[in-house]
CSV table of C-alpha atoms in Angstrom, one decimal:
chain,number,residue,atom,x,y,z
A,1,UNK,CA,0.7,24.4,-23.7
A,2,UNK,CA,2.2,21.8,-21.4
A,3,UNK,CA,-0.1,19.6,-19.3
A,4,UNK,CA,0.1,20.4,-15.7
A,5,UNK,CA,1.4,17.6,-13.4
A,6,UNK,CA,-0.8,17.2,-10.4
A,7,UNK,CA,0.9,15.9,-7.2
A,8,UNK,CA,-1.1,13.6,-5.0
A,9,UNK,CA,0.2,14.0,-1.4
A,10,UNK,CA,-1.9,11.0,-0.4
A,11,UNK,CA,-0.3,8.7,-3.0
A,12,UNK,CA,-3.8,7.3,-3.9
A,13,UNK,CA,-4.4,6.1,-0.3
A,14,UNK,CA,-7.9,6.6,1.1
A,15,UNK,CA,-8.6,6.5,4.9
A,16,UNK,CA,-11.8,5.9,6.8
A,17,UNK,CA,-12.6,6.5,10.5
A,18,UNK,CA,-15.8,5.3,12.2
A,19,UNK,CA,-17.3,5.6,15.7
A,20,UNK,CA,-20.4,4.0,17.1
A,21,UNK,CA,-21.1,4.5,20.9
A,22,UNK,CA,-24.0,2.8,22.5
A,23,UNK,CA,-25.5,3.1,26.0
A,24,UNK,CA,-28.3,1.5,27.9
A,25,UNK,CA,-29.3,1.3,31.5
A,26,UNK,CA,-31.9,1.0,34.3
A,27,UNK,CA,-31.9,1.1,38.1
A,28,UNK,CA,-29.6,-2.0,38.7
A,29,UNK,CA,-28.0,-2.3,35.3
A,30,UNK,CA,-25.9,0.0,33.0
A,31,UNK,CA,-23.9,-0.8,29.9
A,32,UNK,CA,-21.5,1.4,27.8
A,33,UNK,CA,-20.2,0.1,24.5
A,34,UNK,CA,-17.6,1.9,22.5
A,35,UNK,CA,-16.9,0.8,18.9
A,36,UNK,CA,-14.3,2.3,16.7
A,37,UNK,CA,-12.5,1.4,13.5
A,38,UNK,CA,-9.9,2.7,11.1
A,39,UNK,CA,-9.0,1.6,7.6
A,40,UNK,CA,-6.6,2.5,4.8
A,41,UNK,CA,-7.2,1.5,1.2
A,42,UNK,CA,-5.1,1.8,-2.0
A,43,UNK,CA,-6.8,0.8,-5.2
A,44,UNK,CA,-5.5,0.5,-8.8
A,45,UNK,CA,-7.0,-1.4,-11.7
A,46,UNK,CA,-4.6,-4.3,-11.2
A,47,UNK,CA,-4.3,-4.4,-7.4
A,48,UNK,CA,-6.4,-3.8,-4.3
A,49,UNK,CA,-4.8,-3.3,-0.8
A,50,UNK,CA,-6.8,-2.9,2.4
A,51,UNK,CA,-5.8,-2.5,6.0
A,52,UNK,CA,-8.5,-2.5,8.7
A,53,UNK,CA,-8.4,-2.2,12.5
A,54,UNK,CA,-11.5,-2.7,14.6
A,55,UNK,CA,-11.9,-2.3,18.4
A,56,UNK,CA,-14.8,-2.8,20.8
A,57,UNK,CA,-14.9,-2.2,24.5
A,58,UNK,CA,-17.9,-2.9,26.7
A,59,UNK,CA,-18.2,-2.0,30.4
A,60,UNK,CA,-21.2,-3.4,32.4
A,61,UNK,CA,-22.2,-2.3,35.8
A,62,UNK,CA,-24.9,-4.1,37.8
A,63,UNK,CA,-26.2,-4.0,41.4
A,64,UNK,CA,-27.0,-7.2,43.3
A,65,UNK,CA,-27.7,-7.4,47.1
A,66,UNK,CA,-26.7,-3.7,47.4
A,67,UNK,CA,-23.3,-4.5,45.9
A,68,UNK,CA,-22.0,-2.9,42.7
A,69,UNK,CA,-20.2,-5.1,40.2
A,70,UNK,CA,-18.2,-4.0,37.2
A,71,UNK,CA,-17.2,-6.2,34.3
A,72,UNK,CA,-15.3,-5.5,31.1
A,73,UNK,CA,-15.0,-7.3,27.8
A,74,UNK,CA,-12.9,-6.3,24.8
A,75,UNK,CA,-12.3,-7.1,21.1
A,76,UNK,CA,-9.6,-6.0,18.6
A,77,UNK,CA,-8.9,-7.2,15.1
A,78,UNK,CA,-6.4,-6.3,12.5
A,79,UNK,CA,-7.1,-7.4,8.9
A,80,UNK,CA,-5.0,-7.2,5.7
A,81,UNK,CA,-6.3,-7.9,2.2
A,82,UNK,CA,-4.3,-8.0,-1.1
A,83,UNK,CA,-6.2,-8.8,-4.3
A,84,UNK,CA,-4.8,-9.2,-7.9
A,85,UNK,CA,-7.0,-8.7,-10.9
A,86,UNK,CA,-7.2,-11.6,-13.4
A,87,UNK,CA,-9.4,-10.0,-16.0
A,88,UNK,CA,-13.0,-8.7,-16.3
A,89,UNK,CA,-14.6,-11.5,-14.2
A,90,UNK,CA,-11.8,-13.3,-12.2
A,91,UNK,CA,-9.5,-12.2,-9.3
A,92,UNK,CA,-7.4,-13.9,-6.7
A,93,UNK,CA,-6.4,-12.7,-3.2
A,94,UNK,CA,-5.1,-13.3,0.3
A,95,UNK,CA,-6.6,-12.2,3.5
A,96,UNK,CA,-4.7,-12.4,6.8
A,97,UNK,CA,-6.1,-11.5,10.2
A,98,UNK,CA,-5.1,-11.2,13.9
A,99,UNK,CA,-7.9,-11.3,16.5
A,100,UNK,CA,-8.2,-11.1,20.2
A,101,UNK,CA,-11.7,-11.5,21.9
A,102,UNK,CA,-12.3,-12.0,25.6
A,103,UNK,CA,-16.0,-12.8,24.8
A,104,UNK,CA,-15.0,-15.6,22.4
A,105,UNK,CA,-12.3,-17.0,24.8
A,106,UNK,CA,-9.6,-16.1,22.2
A,107,UNK,CA,-6.3,-14.7,23.5
A,108,UNK,CA,-5.0,-14.6,19.9
A,109,UNK,CA,-6.1,-16.0,16.6
A,110,UNK,CA,-4.0,-15.9,13.4
A,111,UNK,CA,-6.1,-16.5,10.3
A,112,UNK,CA,-5.0,-16.9,6.7
A,113,UNK,CA,-7.4,-17.4,3.7
A,114,UNK,CA,-6.3,-17.5,0.1
A,115,UNK,CA,-9.3,-17.2,-2.2
A,116,UNK,CA,-10.5,-16.8,-5.8
A,117,UNK,CA,-13.6,-14.8,-6.9
A,118,UNK,CA,-15.8,-14.7,-10.0
A,119,UNK,CA,-18.1,-11.8,-10.8
A,120,UNK,CA,-21.2,-12.6,-12.9
A,121,UNK,CA,-21.2,-9.0,-14.2
A,122,UNK,CA,-17.9,-7.5,-15.7
A,123,UNK,CA,-16.1,-5.6,-13.0
A,124,UNK,CA,-16.3,-2.4,-15.0
A,125,UNK,CA,-20.1,-2.5,-14.3
A,126,UNK,CA,-19.6,-2.4,-10.6
A,127,UNK,CA,-20.7,1.2,-10.3
A,128,UNK,CA,-24.1,0.0,-11.2
A,129,UNK,CA,-24.3,-3.6,-9.8
A,130,UNK,CA,-22.3,-6.7,-9.0
A,131,UNK,CA,-22.9,-10.4,-8.2
A,132,UNK,CA,-19.7,-12.0,-6.8
A,133,UNK,CA,-19.0,-15.6,-6.0
A,134,UNK,CA,-16.0,-16.2,-3.7
A,135,UNK,CA,-14.4,-19.5,-2.6
A,136,UNK,CA,-11.5,-19.8,-0.2
A,137,UNK,CA,-9.5,-22.4,1.8
A,138,UNK,CA,-7.5,-21.4,4.8
A,139,UNK,CA,-6.0,-22.0,8.2
A,140,UNK,CA,-6.7,-20.6,11.7
A,141,UNK,CA,-4.1,-21.0,14.5
A,142,UNK,CA,-5.8,-20.2,17.9
A,143,UNK,CA,-4.6,-19.7,21.4
A,144,UNK,CA,-7.5,-19.7,23.9
A,145,UNK,CA,-7.8,-17.9,27.2
A,146,UNK,CA,-9.3,-21.0,28.9
A,147,UNK,CA,-9.6,-24.7,28.0
A,148,UNK,CA,-12.4,-25.3,25.5
A,149,UNK,CA,-15.3,-27.8,25.7
A,150,UNK,CA,-13.1,-29.9,23.3
A,151,UNK,CA,-10.2,-29.8,25.8
A,152,UNK,CA,-8.1,-27.5,23.6
A,153,UNK,CA,-6.0,-24.6,24.8
A,154,UNK,CA,-4.5,-24.0,21.4
A,155,UNK,CA,-5.1,-25.6,18.0
A,156,UNK,CA,-4.5,-25.4,14.2
A,157,UNK,CA,-7.7,-25.6,12.2
A,158,UNK,CA,-8.4,-25.8,8.4
A,159,UNK,CA,-11.7,-24.6,6.8
A,160,UNK,CA,-13.3,-23.7,3.6
A,161,UNK,CA,-15.8,-20.9,2.7
A,162,UNK,CA,-18.2,-19.9,0.0
A,163,UNK,CA,-19.7,-16.5,-0.3
A,164,UNK,CA,-22.2,-14.9,-2.7
A,165,UNK,CA,-22.5,-11.1,-2.6
A,166,UNK,CA,-24.9,-8.8,-4.4
A,167,UNK,CA,-24.7,-5.0,-4.5
A,168,UNK,CA,-26.7,-2.2,-6.2
A,169,UNK,CA,-25.1,1.3,-6.4
A,170,UNK,CA,-27.1,4.5,-6.7
A,171,UNK,CA,-26.5,8.2,-6.5
A,172,UNK,CA,-28.0,8.3,-3.0
A,173,UNK,CA,-25.9,5.4,-1.7
A,174,UNK,CA,-25.9,1.6,-2.0
A,175,UNK,CA,-27.5,-1.6,-0.9
A,176,UNK,CA,-25.4,-4.7,-0.1
A,177,UNK,CA,-26.5,-8.3,0.7
A,178,UNK,CA,-24.3,-11.4,1.2
A,179,UNK,CA,-24.9,-15.1,1.9
A,180,UNK,CA,-22.0,-17.0,3.3
A,181,UNK,CA,-21.3,-20.6,4.4
A,182,UNK,CA,-18.3,-22.3,5.9
A,183,UNK,CA,-17.1,-25.5,7.6
A,184,UNK,CA,-14.1,-27.1,9.2
A,185,UNK,CA,-12.4,-30.0,7.5
A,186,UNK,CA,-11.8,-32.1,10.6
A,187,UNK,CA,-15.6,-32.2,11.2
A,188,UNK,CA,-18.0,-31.1,8.5
A,189,UNK,CA,-20.8,-30.9,11.1
A,190,UNK,CA,-18.9,-27.8,12.5
A,191,UNK,CA,-20.3,-25.2,10.1
A,192,UNK,CA,-22.3,-22.0,9.8
A,193,UNK,CA,-24.5,-20.1,7.4
A,194,UNK,CA,-24.8,-16.3,7.6
A,195,UNK,CA,-27.0,-13.7,5.8
A,196,UNK,CA,-25.9,-10.1,6.2
A,197,UNK,CA,-26.5,-6.7,4.6
A,198,UNK,CA,-26.4,-3.0,4.9
A,199,UNK,CA,-27.8,0.2,3.4
A,200,UNK,CA,-25.5,3.2,3.1
A,201,UNK,CA,-27.0,6.7,2.6
A,202,UNK,CA,-25.0,9.7,1.6
A,203,UNK,CA,-25.6,12.8,3.8
A,204,UNK,CA,-22.8,15.2,2.8
A,205,UNK,CA,-19.5,14.9,0.9
A,206,UNK,CA,-17.5,12.2,2.6
A,207,UNK,CA,-20.2,11.6,5.3
A,208,UNK,CA,-22.7,8.7,5.2
A,209,UNK,CA,-25.1,6.9,7.5
A,210,UNK,CA,-25.1,3.1,7.5
A,211,UNK,CA,-27.8,0.8,8.7
A,212,UNK,CA,-26.7,-2.8,9.0
A,213,UNK,CA,-28.1,-6.2,10.0
A,214,UNK,CA,-27.5,-9.9,9.9
A,215,UNK,CA,-28.6,-13.4,11.0
A,216,UNK,CA,-26.5,-16.6,11.3
A,217,UNK,CA,-27.1,-20.3,12.0
A,218,UNK,CA,-24.1,-21.6,14.1
A,219,UNK,CA,-22.7,-25.1,14.5
A,220,UNK,CA,-19.0,-24.2,14.8
A,221,UNK,CA,-18.5,-22.8,18.3
A,222,UNK,CA,-15.1,-24.5,18.9
A,223,UNK,CA,-13.9,-21.9,21.4
A,224,UNK,CA,-16.5,-22.3,24.0
A,225,UNK,CA,-15.1,-22.4,27.6
A,226,UNK,CA,-15.2,-25.8,29.3
A,227,UNK,CA,-17.3,-25.9,32.5
A,228,UNK,CA,-20.4,-24.2,33.8
A,229,UNK,CA,-20.8,-20.4,33.2
A,230,UNK,CA,-21.6,-18.4,36.3
A,231,UNK,CA,-24.9,-16.5,36.7
A,232,UNK,CA,-23.1,-13.2,36.1
A,233,UNK,CA,-21.5,-14.5,32.9
A,234,UNK,CA,-24.8,-15.6,31.6
A,235,UNK,CA,-26.9,-12.6,32.6
A,236,UNK,CA,-24.2,-10.0,31.5
A,237,UNK,CA,-23.1,-12.0,28.4
A,238,UNK,CA,-19.5,-11.8,29.5
A,239,UNK,CA,-18.5,-14.9,27.5
A,240,UNK,CA,-19.8,-16.8,24.4
A,241,UNK,CA,-22.5,-19.3,25.2
A,242,UNK,CA,-23.7,-22.2,23.1
A,243,UNK,CA,-26.4,-21.1,20.6
A,244,UNK,CA,-27.8,-22.2,17.3
A,245,UNK,CA,-28.3,-18.7,15.8
A,246,UNK,CA,-27.4,-15.0,16.2
A,247,UNK,CA,-29.0,-11.7,15.1
A,248,UNK,CA,-27.3,-8.4,15.0
A,249,UNK,CA,-27.8,-4.8,13.7
A,250,UNK,CA,-26.9,-1.2,14.2
A,251,UNK,CA,-26.7,2.3,12.8
A,252,UNK,CA,-23.4,4.2,12.4
A,253,UNK,CA,-21.8,7.3,10.7
A,254,UNK,CA,-18.9,6.9,8.3
A,255,UNK,CA,-16.5,9.7,7.3
A,256,UNK,CA,-14.1,9.2,4.3
A,257,UNK,CA,-11.1,11.3,3.4
A,258,UNK,CA,-7.8,11.1,1.6
A,259,UNK,CA,-6.7,11.2,-2.0
A,260,UNK,CA,-9.1,13.1,-4.2
A,261,UNK,CA,-7.4,11.5,-7.3
A,262,UNK,CA,-8.2,7.9,-6.5
A,263,UNK,CA,-11.4,7.5,-8.4
A,264,UNK,CA,-10.7,3.9,-9.4
A,265,UNK,CA,-13.5,1.4,-8.6
A,266,UNK,CA,-12.3,-2.1,-7.7
A,267,UNK,CA,-15.0,-4.1,-5.9
A,268,UNK,CA,-13.1,-7.4,-5.8
A,269,UNK,CA,-13.4,-9.3,-2.6
A,270,UNK,CA,-15.9,-6.7,-1.3
A,271,UNK,CA,-15.1,-3.9,1.1
A,272,UNK,CA,-13.6,-4.8,4.4
A,273,UNK,CA,-15.5,-8.1,4.7
A,274,UNK,CA,-13.9,-10.5,7.1
A,275,UNK,CA,-13.8,-14.3,6.7
A,276,UNK,CA,-13.5,-15.3,10.4
């Protein structure tokens, strides 16, 4: 009896869509934030390819002296990752990213980061656990919306990054934690350290709920706008302000669909983790 050839209409590509709307308000203040993302992934034992697009839009309305003011801020980012397997413990890859952020005073940022990674556990044990150490050196060419506090309107920067990531995978979902540090070569005092993680819980086939959080210590805010911020910009957080730390968190739903034949596990370089 001849083996039946199964045709995969998705050609081993898997797609993911995510939406996370938030709303808050009071008598004189209202804020609507829309977050959305789309990703496409193709994984084999030798290669890992990822394409990610993220978009955030926030509209803030506030009333002052009987006058209604409306302000918008936006972010979009397109990220491409290509990783080559170099055995049971090593891999090498390249991440490239385009970013635009009104909040971060960035009209356009083009980032490239070649990196190498070592997994303490063999990659074939990644369905149970993994402990990855990643190091990269890359460049970032930035065009700013307004002149920065360092009198730059555009610049080319070089930086390095070290990341340690740990993950435990169970039938009900997974737990992920990462510690990351980076600095710019032109001034080593311009650096940051970040601790982040998330818990993903399976609800139904293809559908999961994710709880995430992170904290970072910042000394590398090179894109800050020169000059004094207005009262509205400070109160409504319309632009990035100087700070020594940030805290973030949230809850979202994730729906995954695509090729049912792509059951290859390849955790190299994580899952959609950005460098910049």
